[in-house]
Amino acid sequence: MFKFILALCLVLYFMGQAMAQQPDSIRYIIKSRKANIINLQRPQIDGFNYWEEEFRGHWAGVFLGVNGFFQSDYNDYPADQQDFLDINLWRSNSLNINLIQFSKGLQHNRNTIGLVTGIGLETQTYYLDKNTSLVTETDRVVPVTLFFDSNQKSKFSSIYLNIPLLLEFQVPIKQGGYRFYISGGVTASKNLSTHTKIKYKKNNQKQKLKTPDDFHMHDYRYAATLRLGYRGINLFATCDLRPLFKEGKGPEVYPFSVGFALISF
């Protein structure tokens, strides 16, 4: 009887030792190590996956700016027609609606440098500062003086289809958070339409006269552009690389625009 009890105790002891060797603690260690490996491979800081997010540029959005001219040359015009393209700078404006954007990163293991392109529409409007409008003659565009009642307004506008090619650099602020960006490049544009519009009063009635024409302007324009921003602030500047009018068909003026984003997509 004593031997039976001793044998039973030995069996229970070794069974307890075997059960104590079950890999509960080992599973816990492996699980913990696996979790640590995942965290090392996919770091997320403030919801931003620093190494795996694709490069995304800053082109799409709605942008508003002011227009102007520089390097004005009226050598081919008589004295009484000099500076007829003087404009009201703060009323002359550009509106850019950039709906399509393509971005391509240029780095293998980072996402801070890339190329950006897309498609957008732009309207450029110039308010003439004098009582002047434009007409097209056979050899060039010339000014015409307006003789209407008070409060008359004169402007000419163009609509362009824009395609940019930008090289963009991004600098993460507080790693993984918001980024400062700066980009530069060129924008090619197709002139879709141009017109002048005169608003005036006749017999105390408001009137509008709209005249579409090409005004000897280039069908295509090319502009250098610079863009920069941080968080909700996005600024841009463009400067045309060729004159507004064809050679010998108008004053040699180069348009420029400076503005900011109303909405960024």
mmCIF file of C-alpha atoms in Angstrom:
data_model
loop_
_atom_site.group_PDB
_atom_site.id
_atom_site.type_symbol
_atom_site.label_atom_id
_atom_site.label_comp_id
_atom_site.label_asym_id
_atom_site.label_seq_id
_atom_site.Cartn_x
_atom_site.Cartn_y
_atom_site.Cartn_z
ATOM 1 C CA MET A 1 0.000 0.000 0.000
ATOM 2 C CA PHE A 2 2.811 2.355 0.863
ATOM 3 C CA LYS A 3 4.520 1.610 -2.461
ATOM 4 C CA PHE A 4 1.272 2.368 -4.334
ATOM 5 C CA ILE A 5 0.891 5.742 -2.632
ATOM 6 C CA LEU A 6 4.540 6.572 -3.271
ATOM 7 C CA ALA A 7 4.218 5.684 -6.946
ATOM 8 C CA LEU A 8 1.043 7.794 -7.256
ATOM 9 C CA CYS A 9 2.801 10.791 -5.686
ATOM 10 C CA LEU A 10 5.722 10.441 -8.095
ATOM 11 C CA VAL A 11 3.371 10.308 -11.091
ATOM 12 C CA LEU A 12 1.499 13.431 -9.929
ATOM 13 C CA TYR A 13 4.785 15.273 -9.331
ATOM 14 C CA PHE A 14 6.142 14.594 -12.815
ATOM 15 C CA MET A 15 2.786 15.484 -14.393
ATOM 16 C CA GLY A 16 2.914 18.815 -12.559
ATOM 17 C CA GLN A 17 6.432 19.432 -13.836
ATOM 18 C CA ALA A 18 5.346 18.644 -17.383
ATOM 19 C CA MET A 19 2.394 21.008 -17.173
ATOM 20 C CA ALA A 20 4.669 23.716 -15.780
ATOM 21 C CA GLN A 21 6.682 23.492 -19.015
ATOM 22 C CA GLN A 22 3.708 24.462 -21.213
ATOM 23 C CA PRO A 23 4.755 27.399 -23.473
ATOM 24 C CA ASP A 24 2.439 29.997 -21.904
ATOM 25 C CA SER A 25 5.284 32.346 -21.075
ATOM 26 C CA ILE A 26 7.009 31.535 -24.360
ATOM 27 C CA ARG A 27 3.895 32.498 -26.359
ATOM 28 C CA TYR A 28 3.722 35.727 -24.445
ATOM 29 C CA ILE A 29 7.333 36.546 -25.251
ATOM 30 C CA ILE A 30 6.944 35.652 -28.923
ATOM 31 C CA LYS A 31 3.756 37.690 -29.184
ATOM 32 C CA SER A 32 5.446 40.664 -27.586
ATOM 33 C CA ARG A 33 8.463 40.390 -29.875
ATOM 34 C CA LYS A 34 6.230 40.116 -32.925
ATOM 35 C CA ALA A 35 4.357 43.228 -31.904
ATOM 36 C CA ASN A 36 7.639 45.068 -31.446
ATOM 37 C CA ILE A 37 8.786 44.057 -34.935
ATOM 38 C CA ILE A 38 5.569 45.388 -36.463
ATOM 39 C CA ASN A 39 6.015 48.703 -34.693
ATOM 40 C CA LEU A 40 9.575 49.002 -35.976
ATOM 41 C CA GLN A 41 8.601 48.277 -39.567
ATOM 42 C CA ARG A 42 5.537 50.519 -39.670
ATOM 43 C CA PRO A 43 6.137 53.541 -37.452
ATOM 44 C CA GLN A 44 3.132 55.803 -37.221
ATOM 45 C CA ILE A 45 3.484 59.230 -35.667
ATOM 46 C CA ASP A 46 0.384 61.394 -35.374
ATOM 47 C CA GLY A 47 -1.374 59.129 -37.874
ATOM 48 C CA PHE A 48 1.337 59.562 -40.543
ATOM 49 C CA ASN A 49 3.195 56.497 -41.824
ATOM 50 C CA TYR A 50 6.532 58.188 -42.437
ATOM 51 C CA TRP A 51 8.163 55.580 -44.655
ATOM 52 C CA GLU A 52 5.239 54.106 -46.573
ATOM 53 C CA GLU A 53 3.100 57.096 -47.581
ATOM 54 C CA GLU A 54 3.390 57.951 -51.288
ATOM 55 C CA PHE A 55 4.701 61.348 -52.351
ATOM 56 C CA ARG A 56 1.884 63.866 -52.796
ATOM 57 C CA GLY A 57 2.441 67.267 -54.396
ATOM 58 C CA HIS A 58 0.624 70.587 -54.053
ATOM 59 C CA TRP A 59 -1.066 71.673 -57.270
ATOM 60 C CA ALA A 60 -4.755 70.850 -56.996
ATOM 61 C CA GLY A 61 -7.030 73.509 -55.563
ATOM 62 C CA VAL A 62 -8.600 76.898 -56.204
ATOM 63 C CA PHE A 63 -6.163 79.820 -56.299
ATOM 64 C CA LEU A 64 -6.779 83.572 -56.475
ATOM 65 C CA GLY A 65 -4.181 86.178 -57.432
ATOM 66 C CA VAL A 66 -3.522 89.639 -58.811
ATOM 67 C CA ASN A 67 -2.194 90.286 -62.322
ATOM 68 C CA GLY A 68 0.197 92.837 -63.696
ATOM 69 C CA PHE A 69 2.700 93.595 -66.446
ATOM 70 C CA PHE A 70 6.409 94.328 -66.341
ATOM 71 C CA GLN A 71 9.036 95.390 -68.897
ATOM 72 C CA SER A 72 6.518 97.414 -70.889
ATOM 73 C CA ASP A 73 7.816 98.599 -74.273
ATOM 74 C CA TYR A 74 5.674 100.891 -76.478
ATOM 75 C CA ASN A 75 8.377 101.935 -78.952
ATOM 76 C CA ASP A 76 6.175 101.183 -81.981
ATOM 77 C CA TYR A 77 3.332 103.426 -80.775
ATOM 78 C CA PRO A 78 2.936 107.204 -81.052
ATOM 79 C CA ALA A 79 3.173 109.410 -77.980
ATOM 80 C CA ASP A 80 -0.593 109.670 -77.487
ATOM 81 C CA GLN A 81 -0.878 105.860 -77.276
ATOM 82 C CA GLN A 82 1.912 105.253 -74.792
ATOM 83 C CA ASP A 83 1.078 103.163 -71.726
ATOM 84 C CA PHE A 84 -2.447 102.342 -72.869
ATOM 85 C CA LEU A 85 -2.142 99.025 -71.017
ATOM 86 C CA ASP A 86 -1.797 100.704 -67.638
ATOM 87 C CA ILE A 87 -4.070 98.648 -65.422
ATOM 88 C CA ASN A 88 -5.731 98.817 -62.043
ATOM 89 C CA LEU A 89 -3.473 96.265 -60.349
ATOM 90 C CA TRP A 90 -5.646 95.485 -57.326
ATOM 91 C CA ARG A 91 -8.738 94.828 -59.428
ATOM 92 C CA SER A 92 -6.950 92.809 -62.095
ATOM 93 C CA ASN A 93 -7.067 89.201 -61.003
ATOM 94 C CA SER A 94 -6.459 85.589 -61.925
ATOM 95 C CA LEU A 95 -8.525 82.598 -60.863
ATOM 96 C CA ASN A 96 -7.019 79.121 -61.136
ATOM 97 C CA ILE A 97 -9.091 75.960 -60.759
ATOM 98 C CA ASN A 98 -6.742 72.968 -60.732
ATOM 99 C CA LEU A 99 -8.868 69.831 -60.633
ATOM 100 C CA ILE A 100 -6.465 67.111 -61.782
ATOM 101 C CA GLN A 101 -3.092 66.334 -60.212
ATOM 102 C CA PHE A 102 -0.464 63.633 -60.725
ATOM 103 C CA SER A 103 2.491 63.171 -58.367
ATOM 104 C CA LYS A 104 5.573 60.973 -58.747
ATOM 105 C CA GLY A 105 8.137 60.501 -55.986
ATOM 106 C CA LEU A 106 11.804 60.446 -56.973
ATOM 107 C CA GLN A 107 13.140 58.573 -53.926
ATOM 108 C CA HIS A 108 13.137 54.868 -53.042
ATOM 109 C CA ASN A 109 12.883 55.028 -49.272
ATOM 110 C CA ARG A 110 11.610 58.543 -48.613
ATOM 111 C CA ASN A 111 8.791 60.710 -49.914
ATOM 112 C CA THR A 112 10.048 64.297 -49.767
ATOM 113 C CA ILE A 113 11.088 64.987 -53.392
ATOM 114 C CA GLY A 114 8.947 64.453 -56.469
ATOM 115 C CA LEU A 115 7.492 65.687 -59.729
ATOM 116 C CA VAL A 116 4.023 67.194 -59.971
ATOM 117 C CA THR A 117 1.829 67.791 -63.005
ATOM 118 C CA GLY A 118 -1.874 68.100 -63.719
ATOM 119 C CA ILE A 119 -4.547 70.009 -65.602
ATOM 120 C CA GLY A 120 -6.225 73.254 -64.639
ATOM 121 C CA LEU A 121 -8.240 76.175 -65.962
ATOM 122 C CA GLU A 122 -7.242 79.807 -65.484
ATOM 123 C CA THR A 123 -9.001 83.097 -66.134
ATOM 124 C CA GLN A 124 -6.900 86.253 -66.350
ATOM 125 C CA THR A 125 -8.687 89.592 -66.141
ATOM 126 C CA TYR A 126 -7.103 93.027 -66.583
ATOM 127 C CA TYR A 127 -8.964 96.213 -65.675
ATOM 128 C CA LEU A 128 -7.649 99.073 -67.766
ATOM 129 C CA ASP A 129 -6.768 102.110 -65.694
ATOM 130 C CA LYS A 130 -7.792 104.663 -68.300
ATOM 131 C CA ASN A 131 -10.944 105.144 -70.386
ATOM 132 C CA THR A 132 -9.496 102.726 -72.900
ATOM 133 C CA SER A 133 -10.356 99.495 -74.639
ATOM 134 C CA LEU A 134 -8.592 97.425 -77.287
ATOM 135 C CA VAL A 135 -9.347 96.823 -80.947
ATOM 136 C CA THR A 136 -7.566 94.622 -83.462
ATOM 137 C CA GLU A 137 -6.238 96.135 -86.659
ATOM 138 C CA THR A 138 -4.564 94.241 -89.459
ATOM 139 C CA ASP A 139 -1.026 94.826 -88.280
ATOM 140 C CA ARG A 140 -1.426 95.206 -84.507
ATOM 141 C CA VAL A 141 -3.666 95.847 -81.514
ATOM 142 C CA VAL A 142 -4.418 99.508 -80.775
ATOM 143 C CA PRO A 143 -6.252 101.406 -78.037
ATOM 144 C CA VAL A 144 -9.617 103.085 -78.487
ATOM 145 C CA THR A 145 -10.838 105.834 -76.152
ATOM 146 C CA LEU A 146 -14.263 105.460 -74.561
ATOM 147 C CA PHE A 147 -16.788 108.307 -74.423
ATOM 148 C CA PHE A 148 -19.629 107.057 -72.286
ATOM 149 C CA ASP A 149 -21.263 108.368 -69.167
ATOM 150 C CA SER A 150 -19.634 108.137 -65.757
ATOM 151 C CA ASN A 151 -18.876 104.855 -63.948
ATOM 152 C CA GLN A 152 -17.728 103.147 -67.116
ATOM 153 C CA LYS A 153 -15.458 100.121 -66.740
ATOM 154 C CA SER A 154 -13.198 98.471 -69.263
ATOM 155 C CA LYS A 155 -11.408 95.140 -69.036
ATOM 156 C CA PHE A 156 -10.085 92.325 -71.162
ATOM 157 C CA SER A 157 -9.990 88.690 -70.140
ATOM 158 C CA SER A 158 -8.536 85.393 -71.302
ATOM 159 C CA ILE A 159 -9.211 81.760 -70.422
ATOM 160 C CA TYR A 160 -6.334 79.259 -70.466
ATOM 161 C CA LEU A 161 -5.892 75.514 -70.131
ATOM 162 C CA ASN A 162 -2.811 74.967 -67.940
ATOM 163 C CA ILE A 163 -0.446 71.999 -67.653
ATOM 164 C CA PRO A 164 2.448 72.389 -65.177
ATOM 165 C CA LEU A 165 5.662 70.468 -64.619
ATOM 166 C CA LEU A 166 6.996 71.104 -61.125
ATOM 167 C CA LEU A 167 9.847 69.778 -59.014
ATOM 168 C CA GLU A 168 8.739 69.829 -55.379
ATOM 169 C CA PHE A 169 10.723 69.564 -52.158
ATOM 170 C CA GLN A 170 9.050 68.855 -48.817
ATOM 171 C CA VAL A 171 10.513 69.326 -45.339
ATOM 172 C CA PRO A 172 8.761 67.454 -42.492
ATOM 173 C CA ILE A 173 8.231 69.650 -39.443
ATOM 174 C CA LYS A 174 8.411 67.596 -36.241
ATOM 175 C CA GLN A 175 8.975 64.286 -38.026
ATOM 176 C CA GLY A 176 5.773 62.788 -39.321
ATOM 177 C CA GLY A 177 3.653 65.893 -38.874
ATOM 178 C CA TYR A 178 2.887 68.752 -41.264
ATOM 179 C CA ARG A 179 5.311 69.647 -44.026
ATOM 180 C CA PHE A 180 6.706 72.839 -45.490
ATOM 181 C CA TYR A 181 6.990 72.591 -49.271
ATOM 182 C CA ILE A 182 8.503 74.593 -52.094
ATOM 183 C CA SER A 183 8.236 73.804 -55.796
ATOM 184 C CA GLY A 184 9.291 75.400 -59.044
ATOM 185 C CA GLY A 185 8.958 74.731 -62.733
ATOM 186 C CA VAL A 186 7.120 75.802 -65.848
ATOM 187 C CA THR A 187 3.490 75.953 -66.910
ATOM 188 C CA ALA A 188 2.388 75.541 -70.526
ATOM 189 C CA SER A 189 -0.976 77.109 -71.368
ATOM 190 C CA LYS A 190 -3.377 77.070 -74.314
ATOM 191 C CA ASN A 191 -5.411 80.204 -74.925
ATOM 192 C CA LEU A 192 -9.044 79.091 -75.187
ATOM 193 C CA SER A 193 -10.698 82.497 -75.598
ATOM 194 C CA THR A 194 -10.125 86.227 -75.152
ATOM 195 C CA HIS A 195 -12.532 89.151 -75.090
ATOM 196 C CA THR A 196 -12.917 92.757 -74.044
ATOM 197 C CA LYS A 197 -15.881 93.947 -72.011
ATOM 198 C CA ILE A 198 -17.091 97.499 -71.481
ATOM 199 C CA LYS A 199 -19.665 98.403 -68.851
ATOM 200 C CA TYR A 200 -21.246 101.830 -69.148
ATOM 201 C CA LYS A 201 -24.433 103.814 -68.750
ATOM 202 C CA LYS A 202 -26.528 105.155 -71.584
ATOM 203 C CA ASN A 203 -29.622 107.196 -70.773
ATOM 204 C CA ASN A 204 -29.174 106.063 -67.157
ATOM 205 C CA GLN A 205 -29.387 102.433 -68.251
ATOM 206 C CA LYS A 206 -26.555 99.989 -67.597
ATOM 207 C CA GLN A 207 -25.077 98.547 -70.776
ATOM 208 C CA LYS A 208 -22.441 95.938 -71.567
ATOM 209 C CA LEU A 209 -20.459 95.509 -74.751
ATOM 210 C CA LYS A 210 -18.473 92.282 -75.099
ATOM 211 C CA THR A 211 -16.118 91.785 -78.049
ATOM 212 C CA PRO A 212 -14.357 88.425 -78.550
ATOM 213 C CA ASP A 213 -11.129 88.390 -80.574
ATOM 214 C CA ASP A 214 -7.602 87.011 -80.469
ATOM 215 C CA PHE A 215 -6.055 90.514 -80.223
ATOM 216 C CA HIS A 216 -2.859 89.169 -81.805
ATOM 217 C CA MET A 217 -2.067 87.252 -78.628
ATOM 218 C CA HIS A 218 -0.041 84.040 -78.621
ATOM 219 C CA ASP A 219 -2.046 80.831 -78.807
ATOM 220 C CA TYR A 220 0.345 79.278 -76.277
ATOM 221 C CA ARG A 221 2.050 80.826 -73.299
ATOM 222 C CA TYR A 222 4.864 79.568 -71.100
ATOM 223 C CA ALA A 223 5.428 80.771 -67.574
ATOM 224 C CA ALA A 224 7.899 80.123 -64.787
ATOM 225 C CA THR A 225 6.162 79.378 -61.515
ATOM 226 C CA LEU A 226 7.116 79.186 -57.846
ATOM 227 C CA ARG A 227 4.881 77.706 -55.152
ATOM 228 C CA LEU A 228 5.362 77.295 -51.417
ATOM 229 C CA GLY A 229 3.306 76.696 -48.319
ATOM 230 C CA TYR A 230 2.821 75.218 -44.894
ATOM 231 C CA ARG A 231 -0.398 73.779 -43.493
ATOM 232 C CA GLY A 232 -3.266 76.069 -44.583
ATOM 233 C CA ILE A 233 -1.049 78.735 -46.186
ATOM 234 C CA ASN A 234 -0.283 78.132 -49.878
ATOM 235 C CA LEU A 235 1.245 80.857 -52.070
ATOM 236 C CA PHE A 236 2.160 81.027 -55.746
ATOM 237 C CA ALA A 237 3.837 83.347 -58.252
ATOM 238 C CA THR A 238 4.070 83.062 -62.033
ATOM 239 C CA CYS A 239 5.914 85.084 -64.640
ATOM 240 C CA ASP A 240 5.433 84.650 -68.380
ATOM 241 C CA LEU A 241 8.534 83.788 -70.403
ATOM 242 C CA ARG A 242 7.250 85.364 -73.624
ATOM 243 C CA PRO A 243 5.372 88.623 -74.294
ATOM 244 C CA LEU A 244 1.582 88.749 -74.168
ATOM 245 C CA PHE A 245 1.302 89.748 -77.844
ATOM 246 C CA LYS A 246 2.981 88.347 -80.922
ATOM 247 C CA GLU A 247 6.131 90.118 -82.046
ATOM 248 C CA GLY A 248 5.326 93.492 -83.599
ATOM 249 C CA LYS A 249 1.589 93.070 -82.971
ATOM 250 C CA GLY A 250 1.362 94.870 -79.646
ATOM 251 C CA PRO A 251 3.366 96.417 -76.827
ATOM 252 C CA GLU A 252 6.031 94.143 -75.385
ATOM 253 C CA VAL A 253 4.592 93.360 -71.972
ATOM 254 C CA TYR A 254 5.151 90.287 -69.797
ATOM 255 C CA PRO A 255 2.288 89.198 -67.514
ATOM 256 C CA PHE A 256 2.821 88.070 -63.932
ATOM 257 C CA SER A 257 0.520 86.796 -61.170
ATOM 258 C CA VAL A 258 0.908 86.523 -57.398
ATOM 259 C CA GLY A 259 -1.666 84.925 -55.122
ATOM 260 C CA PHE A 260 -2.772 82.326 -52.609
ATOM 261 C CA ALA A 261 -4.956 79.233 -52.305
ATOM 262 C CA LEU A 262 -8.609 79.590 -51.416
ATOM 263 C CA ILE A 263 -9.046 75.805 -51.263
ATOM 264 C CA SER A 264 -6.434 73.047 -51.484
ATOM 265 C CA PHE A 265 -7.460 69.546 -52.555
#
